[in-house]
């Protein structure tokens, strides 16, 4: 149903990122790369979930995921959320005023791919959303192949209660696989109690 | 499973709102109330979906919805999104470092209630997310009763291509029903092609 891909950020990243954040009106200072040593302080060896943190993630590194949402996915999400906005169920309604070519996938369902990447890959299991800003630029249609990506922009070590804890800032994007159009962009801030930043 | 309630904003709203947006670092200018005449330009009388727009929504008006997310809802959302972060499935993992009292509901699933309210009640059917900013302040636990609310803060008429179209700004909140704790807060901007602002 979906595929996970990890790769380093491309030279085109900076330009695309600028495009997004000019629209959002956000700005983040450029930082020099530093390594992050990721490890797991699991005090309970009997823990039911086995966690693997990737070592040596660097600022600028990117994780991506490809996906198509089916009509069944849209129905399932409407049942979960109660969001039966006809834009998601009625093609004729969605086409009125020339707005869309067909009914569209819920924006929040689309953005769930970013939660997937943050919570399972970058920065990974145990991440907790502190904040999320999203700009919805273009519609996502049923069965349209899209690619979600998160890029690690900053990692700040906090030292509360004697523990080193980390706040991650990731830039998020969702693009059309067919033509590369930017569909959704934003910034998320995530907290992680089990990762530690080692500045070099 | 959930209940819809509409009521005018309470005097306590302004204070609570300030609490949220001081944290978010966002600020919206205070506007004098004006009425919005809501009607539906449905050019297709055969449209399968019958839309009822409420008349006379005012700036400051609020729509709310109460809900509990079950363990099954969390599993269903993980299947849809692919987000199997163990914080949502493993109580012991979630309790590590004293972070949480138990496993938690996905933040994006919680925020879907705001999409529900915006897309079906305020401003209603046909609304399209342009942007969303969310601050996740406290965890939401499985079977915890929460109340989502959206308050209409601004409605701006745009006149593109000869049509009057509307951009709505809504302030969003999710609170614990038990103790009123603010769990999530934010701002959403929504577009609507079928509603018109009448300034008085």
Coordinates of C-alpha atoms in Angstrom, one line a residue:
Chain A
X1 CA 0.0 0.0 0.0
X2 CA 2.9 2.4 0.7
X3 CA 6.6 2.5 0.3
X4 CA 9.3 4.0 2.6
X5 CA 12.3 5.6 1.1
X6 CA 15.2 7.5 2.8
X7 CA 17.7 9.6 1.0
X8 CA 19.7 12.7 1.6
X9 CA 18.3 16.1 0.6
X10 CA 18.9 17.1 -3.0
X11 CA 20.3 20.4 -4.2
X12 CA 16.8 21.3 -5.4
X13 CA 15.6 21.1 -1.8
X14 CA 16.6 24.6 -0.8
X15 CA 14.8 26.2 -3.8
X16 CA 11.6 24.2 -3.2
X17 CA 11.7 24.9 0.5
X18 CA 12.0 28.6 -0.1
X19 CA 9.0 28.5 -2.4
X20 CA 6.9 26.9 0.4
X21 CA 8.0 29.2 3.2
X22 CA 7.7 32.4 1.2
X23 CA 4.0 31.5 1.0
X24 CA 3.8 30.5 4.7
X25 CA 5.6 33.6 5.8
X26 CA 7.9 31.5 8.0
X27 CA 11.6 31.7 8.1
X28 CA 14.2 29.6 9.8
X29 CA 17.8 30.6 10.2
X30 CA 20.3 28.4 8.3
X31 CA 22.3 26.3 10.6
X32 CA 25.6 24.5 10.1
X33 CA 25.2 20.7 10.0
X34 CA 26.0 18.7 13.1
X35 CA 25.6 15.0 13.8
X36 CA 22.9 13.6 16.1
X37 CA 23.7 10.4 18.0
X38 CA 20.3 8.6 18.4
X39 CA 19.9 6.0 21.0
X40 CA 17.1 4.4 23.0
X41 CA 16.9 4.7 26.8
X42 CA 14.5 1.9 27.2
X43 CA 14.6 1.0 30.9
X44 CA 12.2 -1.9 30.4
X45 CA 13.8 -4.8 28.5
X46 CA 10.4 -6.5 28.4
X47 CA 8.9 -3.7 26.5
X48 CA 6.5 -5.1 23.9
X49 CA 7.7 -2.8 21.1
X50 CA 11.2 -3.1 19.8
X51 CA 12.5 0.2 18.8
X52 CA 15.3 0.8 16.3
X53 CA 16.7 4.4 16.1
X54 CA 18.8 5.2 13.1
X55 CA 22.3 6.4 14.1
X56 CA 23.9 9.5 12.7
X57 CA 20.9 11.4 11.3
X58 CA 22.2 14.7 10.1
X59 CA 20.6 18.1 9.8
X60 CA 19.3 18.3 6.2
X61 CA 18.5 14.6 5.9
X62 CA 15.2 13.7 4.4
X63 CA 12.7 10.9 4.7
X64 CA 10.0 10.3 2.1
X65 CA 7.0 8.0 1.6
X66 CA 4.7 7.4 -1.4
X67 CA 1.0 6.8 -1.1
X68 CA -2.4 6.8 -2.9
X69 CA -5.6 7.3 -0.9
X70 CA -8.5 5.2 -2.1
X71 CA -12.2 6.0 -2.0
X72 CA -12.4 3.5 0.9
X73 CA -9.7 5.4 2.8
X74 CA -11.7 8.6 2.4
X75 CA -14.8 6.9 3.7
X76 CA -12.9 5.3 6.6
X77 CA -11.5 8.7 7.6
X78 CA -14.9 10.4 7.4
X79 CA -16.3 7.7 9.8
X80 CA -13.4 8.4 12.2
X81 CA -13.5 12.2 12.1
X82 CA -17.2 12.8 11.3
X83 CA -16.1 15.0 8.5
X84 CA -18.6 14.4 5.7
X85 CA -18.0 17.6 3.8
X86 CA -19.5 16.8 0.4
X87 CA -16.2 18.0 -1.3
X88 CA -14.9 14.5 -0.3
X89 CA -18.0 12.5 -1.4
X90 CA -19.8 14.3 -4.3
X91 CA -17.9 14.9 -7.5
X92 CA -20.5 17.3 -8.9
X93 CA -20.4 19.4 -5.7
X94 CA -16.6 19.4 -5.9
X95 CA -16.6 20.6 -9.5
X96 CA -19.0 23.6 -8.9
X97 CA -17.4 27.0 -9.6
X98 CA -14.6 25.2 -11.4
X99 CA -12.9 24.6 -8.1
X100 CA -11.8 21.0 -8.5
X101 CA -11.7 18.3 -11.2
X102 CA -13.3 15.7 -8.9
X103 CA -13.9 15.0 -5.2
X104 CA -10.8 15.4 -3.0
X105 CA -9.1 13.7 -0.2
X106 CA -9.4 15.3 3.3
X107 CA -6.5 17.6 4.0
X108 CA -6.0 16.2 7.4
X109 CA -5.9 12.6 6.1
X110 CA -3.2 13.8 3.6
X111 CA -1.2 15.4 6.4
X112 CA -1.3 12.1 8.4
X113 CA 1.5 10.9 6.2
X114 CA 3.7 13.6 7.8
X115 CA 2.8 12.2 11.2
X116 CA 3.7 8.7 9.9
X117 CA 7.1 9.9 8.8
X118 CA 7.8 11.9 12.0
X119 CA 6.5 9.2 14.3
X120 CA 8.2 6.2 12.7
X121 CA 11.2 7.4 10.6
X122 CA 12.4 11.0 11.1
X123 CA 13.0 11.6 14.0
X124 CA 11.3 8.3 14.6
X125 CA 9.4 6.2 17.2
X126 CA 8.6 8.2 20.4
X127 CA 8.3 11.6 18.6
X128 CA 5.5 13.8 19.9
X129 CA 4.0 16.7 18.0
X130 CA 4.5 20.0 19.7
X131 CA 3.2 22.1 16.9
X132 CA 2.3 21.8 13.2
X133 CA 1.8 24.5 10.5
X134 CA 0.4 23.4 7.2
X135 CA -0.4 25.3 4.0
X136 CA -2.8 23.5 1.6
X137 CA -1.8 24.7 -1.8
X138 CA -3.4 22.3 -4.2
X139 CA -6.0 19.5 -3.9
X140 CA -5.2 15.8 -3.6
X141 CA -7.5 13.5 -5.6
X142 CA -8.5 9.9 -4.9
X143 CA -6.0 7.4 -6.2
X144 CA -3.5 10.2 -7.0
X145 CA 0.0 9.2 -6.2
X146 CA 1.6 11.6 -3.8
X147 CA 5.0 11.8 -2.0
X148 CA 5.3 13.1 1.6
X149 CA 8.7 14.2 2.9
X150 CA 10.1 15.6 6.1
X151 CA 13.5 17.3 6.3
X152 CA 15.3 17.7 9.6
X153 CA 16.1 21.4 9.9
X154 CA 17.1 21.9 13.5
X155 CA 17.6 19.8 16.6
X156 CA 17.8 21.6 19.9
X157 CA 19.0 20.0 23.1
X158 CA 17.0 21.0 26.2
X159 CA 18.3 20.1 29.7
X160 CA 15.2 19.9 31.9
X161 CA 15.4 18.0 35.2
X162 CA 18.9 16.8 34.4
X163 CA 17.8 14.9 31.3
X164 CA 19.0 15.9 27.8
X165 CA 15.9 16.0 25.7
X166 CA 15.5 17.1 22.1
X167 CA 13.2 19.3 20.1
X168 CA 13.3 18.7 16.4
X169 CA 12.1 21.1 13.7
X170 CA 11.2 19.4 10.4
X171 CA 10.1 21.0 7.2
X172 CA 7.3 19.0 5.6
X173 CA 6.1 18.7 2.0
X174 CA 3.6 16.7 0.0
X175 CA 4.0 16.6 -3.8
X176 CA 2.3 15.1 -6.8
X177 CA 4.5 12.2 -8.0
X178 CA 3.3 12.7 -11.6
X179 CA 4.4 16.4 -12.1
X180 CA 6.2 17.3 -8.9
X181 CA 3.6 20.0 -8.0
X182 CA 3.8 21.1 -4.4
X183 CA 0.4 20.3 -2.8
X184 CA 1.0 20.8 0.9
X185 CA 3.9 22.4 2.8
X186 CA 4.7 23.3 6.4
X187 CA 6.8 23.0 9.5
X188 CA 6.4 20.7 12.5
X189 CA 8.1 20.9 15.9
X190 CA 8.5 17.5 17.7
X191 CA 9.7 16.6 21.1
X192 CA 11.7 13.4 21.9
X193 CA 12.7 12.3 25.4
X194 CA 14.8 9.3 24.2
X195 CA 17.1 11.0 21.7
X196 CA 20.2 13.1 22.5
X197 CA 22.0 15.7 20.4
X198 CA 25.8 15.5 20.3
X199 CA 27.2 18.7 18.9
X200 CA 30.5 18.3 17.2
Chain B
X1 CA -20.7 8.5 19.1
X2 CA -20.5 12.3 19.0
X3 CA -22.7 15.2 19.6
X4 CA -23.0 18.5 17.8
X5 CA -23.7 21.7 19.7
X6 CA -23.8 25.3 18.4
X7 CA -23.8 28.3 20.7
X8 CA -22.6 31.9 20.8
X9 CA -19.1 32.5 22.3
X10 CA -19.0 32.9 26.0
X11 CA -17.4 35.9 27.8
X12 CA -14.6 33.5 28.9
X13 CA -13.7 33.0 25.2
X14 CA -11.5 36.0 24.8
X15 CA -9.3 35.1 27.8
X16 CA -8.9 31.5 26.8
X17 CA -8.1 32.5 23.2
X18 CA -5.5 34.9 24.4
X19 CA -3.9 32.0 26.5
X20 CA -3.6 29.9 23.3
X21 CA -2.3 32.5 21.0
X22 CA 0.2 33.9 23.4
X23 CA 1.8 30.4 23.2
X24 CA 1.4 30.2 19.5
X25 CA 2.9 33.6 19.0
X26 CA 0.1 34.5 16.6
X27 CA -2.0 37.6 16.7
X28 CA -5.2 38.7 14.9
X29 CA -6.5 42.2 15.0
X30 CA -9.8 42.7 16.8
X31 CA -12.6 43.4 14.4
X32 CA -16.0 44.8 14.9
X33 CA -18.8 42.2 14.4
X34 CA -20.6 42.1 11.1
X35 CA -23.2 39.8 9.8
X36 CA -22.6 37.2 7.1
X37 CA -25.4 36.2 4.8
X38 CA -24.8 32.6 3.9
X39 CA -26.4 31.1 0.8
X40 CA -25.7 28.4 -1.7
X41 CA -25.0 29.1 -5.4
X42 CA -25.8 25.5 -6.5
X43 CA -26.1 25.7 -10.2
X44 CA -27.1 22.1 -10.5
X45 CA -30.5 21.4 -9.0
X46 CA -29.9 17.7 -9.5
X47 CA -26.9 17.7 -7.2
X48 CA -26.9 14.6 -5.1
X49 CA -25.9 16.4 -1.9
X50 CA -28.5 18.8 -0.3
X51 CA -26.7 21.6 1.4
X52 CA -28.1 23.8 4.2
X53 CA -26.1 26.9 5.1
X54 CA -27.0 28.5 8.3
X55 CA -28.1 32.2 7.9
X56 CA -26.7 35.0 9.8
X57 CA -23.6 33.5 11.3
X58 CA -21.8 36.3 13.2
X59 CA -18.1 36.9 13.9
X60 CA -17.5 35.5 17.3
X61 CA -20.0 32.6 16.9
X62 CA -18.8 29.2 18.0
X63 CA -19.5 25.6 17.1
X64 CA -18.5 22.7 19.3
X65 CA -18.5 18.9 19.2
X66 CA -17.8 16.3 21.9
X67 CA -16.0 13.0 21.3
X68 CA -14.1 10.1 22.8
X69 CA -11.6 8.2 20.6
X70 CA -11.6 4.4 21.3
X71 CA -8.7 2.0 21.0
X72 CA -10.3 0.8 17.7
X73 CA -10.3 4.4 16.4
X74 CA -6.6 4.6 17.1
X75 CA -5.9 1.3 15.3
X76 CA -8.1 2.4 12.3
X77 CA -6.2 5.7 12.0
X78 CA -2.8 3.9 12.2
X79 CA -3.9 1.7 9.3
X80 CA -5.0 4.7 7.3
X81 CA -1.9 6.8 8.0
X82 CA 0.7 4.2 8.6
X83 CA 1.6 6.0 11.8
X84 CA 2.5 3.1 14.2
X85 CA 4.5 5.3 16.6
X86 CA 4.5 3.1 19.8
X87 CA 3.3 6.1 21.9
X88 CA -0.1 5.2 20.4
X89 CA 0.0 1.4 21.0
X90 CA 2.3 0.6 23.9
X91 CA 1.4 1.9 27.4
X92 CA 4.8 1.0 28.9
X93 CA 6.6 2.9 26.1
X94 CA 4.3 5.9 26.6
X95 CA 5.0 6.0 30.4
X96 CA 8.8 6.0 30.0
X97 CA 10.5 9.1 31.4
X98 CA 7.2 10.0 33.1
X99 CA 6.0 11.5 29.8
X100 CA 2.4 10.2 29.8
X101 CA 0.0 8.3 32.0
X102 CA -0.9 5.8 29.2
X103 CA -0.7 5.5 25.4
X104 CA -2.1 8.5 23.6
X105 CA -4.4 9.3 20.6
X106 CA -2.6 10.5 17.4
X107 CA -2.5 14.4 17.4
X108 CA -3.7 14.4 13.8
X109 CA -6.7 12.2 14.6
X110 CA -7.6 14.6 17.4
X111 CA -7.3 17.5 15.0
X112 CA -9.6 15.8 12.6
X113 CA -12.5 17.0 14.8
X114 CA -11.6 20.6 13.8
X115 CA -11.9 19.6 10.1
X116 CA -15.2 18.0 10.9
X117 CA -16.5 21.3 12.5
X118 CA -15.1 23.5 9.7
X119 CA -16.3 21.2 6.9
X120 CA -19.8 20.5 8.2
X121 CA -20.8 23.3 10.6
X122 CA -18.7 26.4 10.8
X123 CA -18.4 27.8 8.1
X124 CA -19.9 24.5 6.8
X125 CA -20.2 22.2 3.8
X126 CA -17.9 23.2 0.9
X127 CA -15.2 24.7 3.1
X128 CA -11.6 24.1 2.0
X129 CA -8.6 24.3 4.3
X130 CA -6.1 26.9 3.1
X131 CA -3.9 26.6 6.1
X132 CA -3.8 25.2 9.6
X133 CA -1.7 26.0 12.6
X134 CA -1.9 23.8 15.7
X135 CA -0.2 23.7 19.0
X136 CA -0.4 20.4 20.9
X137 CA -0.2 21.4 24.6
X138 CA -1.3 18.2 26.4
X139 CA -1.9 14.6 25.5
X140 CA -5.3 13.1 24.6
X141 CA -5.9 9.6 26.0
X142 CA -8.0 6.8 24.7
X143 CA -11.7 7.1 25.8
X144 CA -11.0 10.6 27.3
X145 CA -13.9 12.9 26.6
X146 CA -12.8 16.0 24.7
X147 CA -14.6 19.0 23.2
X148 CA -13.5 20.5 19.9
X149 CA -14.5 24.1 19.1
X150 CA -14.1 26.6 16.3
X151 CA -14.8 30.3 16.6
X152 CA -15.3 32.5 13.5
X153 CA -12.8 35.3 13.9
X154 CA -12.8 36.9 10.5
X155 CA -14.5 36.6 7.1
X156 CA -13.0 38.4 4.2
X157 CA -14.7 38.8 0.8
X158 CA -12.4 38.4 -2.2
X159 CA -13.5 39.4 -5.7
X160 CA -11.6 37.2 -8.1
X161 CA -13.0 36.7 -11.6
X162 CA -16.1 38.7 -10.8
X163 CA -17.2 36.3 -8.1
X164 CA -17.5 37.2 -4.4
X165 CA -15.7 34.5 -2.5
X166 CA -15.0 34.2 1.2
X167 CA -11.9 33.4 3.2
X168 CA -12.8 32.5 6.8
X169 CA -10.4 32.6 9.7
X170 CA -11.4 30.4 12.6
X171 CA -9.7 29.9 16.0
X172 CA -9.7 26.3 17.0
X173 CA -9.5 24.6 20.4
X174 CA -9.7 21.1 21.9
X175 CA -10.3 20.8 25.7
X176 CA -10.7 18.1 28.2
X177 CA -14.4 17.9 29.2
X178 CA -13.6 16.7 32.7
X179 CA -11.4 19.7 33.8
X180 CA -11.5 22.2 30.9
X181 CA -7.7 21.8 30.3
X182 CA -6.7 23.2 27.0
X183 CA -5.2 20.3 25.0
X184 CA -4.8 21.7 21.4
X185 CA -5.2 25.2 20.0
X186 CA -4.7 26.9 16.7
X187 CA -5.9 28.9 13.8
X188 CA -7.3 27.7 10.4
X189 CA -7.9 29.6 7.3
X190 CA -10.7 28.3 5.0
X191 CA -11.9 29.2 1.6
X192 CA -15.5 29.0 0.4
X193 CA -16.8 29.7 -3.1
X194 CA -20.5 29.4 -2.2
X195 CA -20.8 31.9 0.7
X196 CA -20.9 35.7 0.5
X197 CA -20.1 38.3 3.1
X198 CA -22.5 41.2 3.4
X199 CA -20.9 44.0 5.5
X200 CA -23.4 46.1 7.4

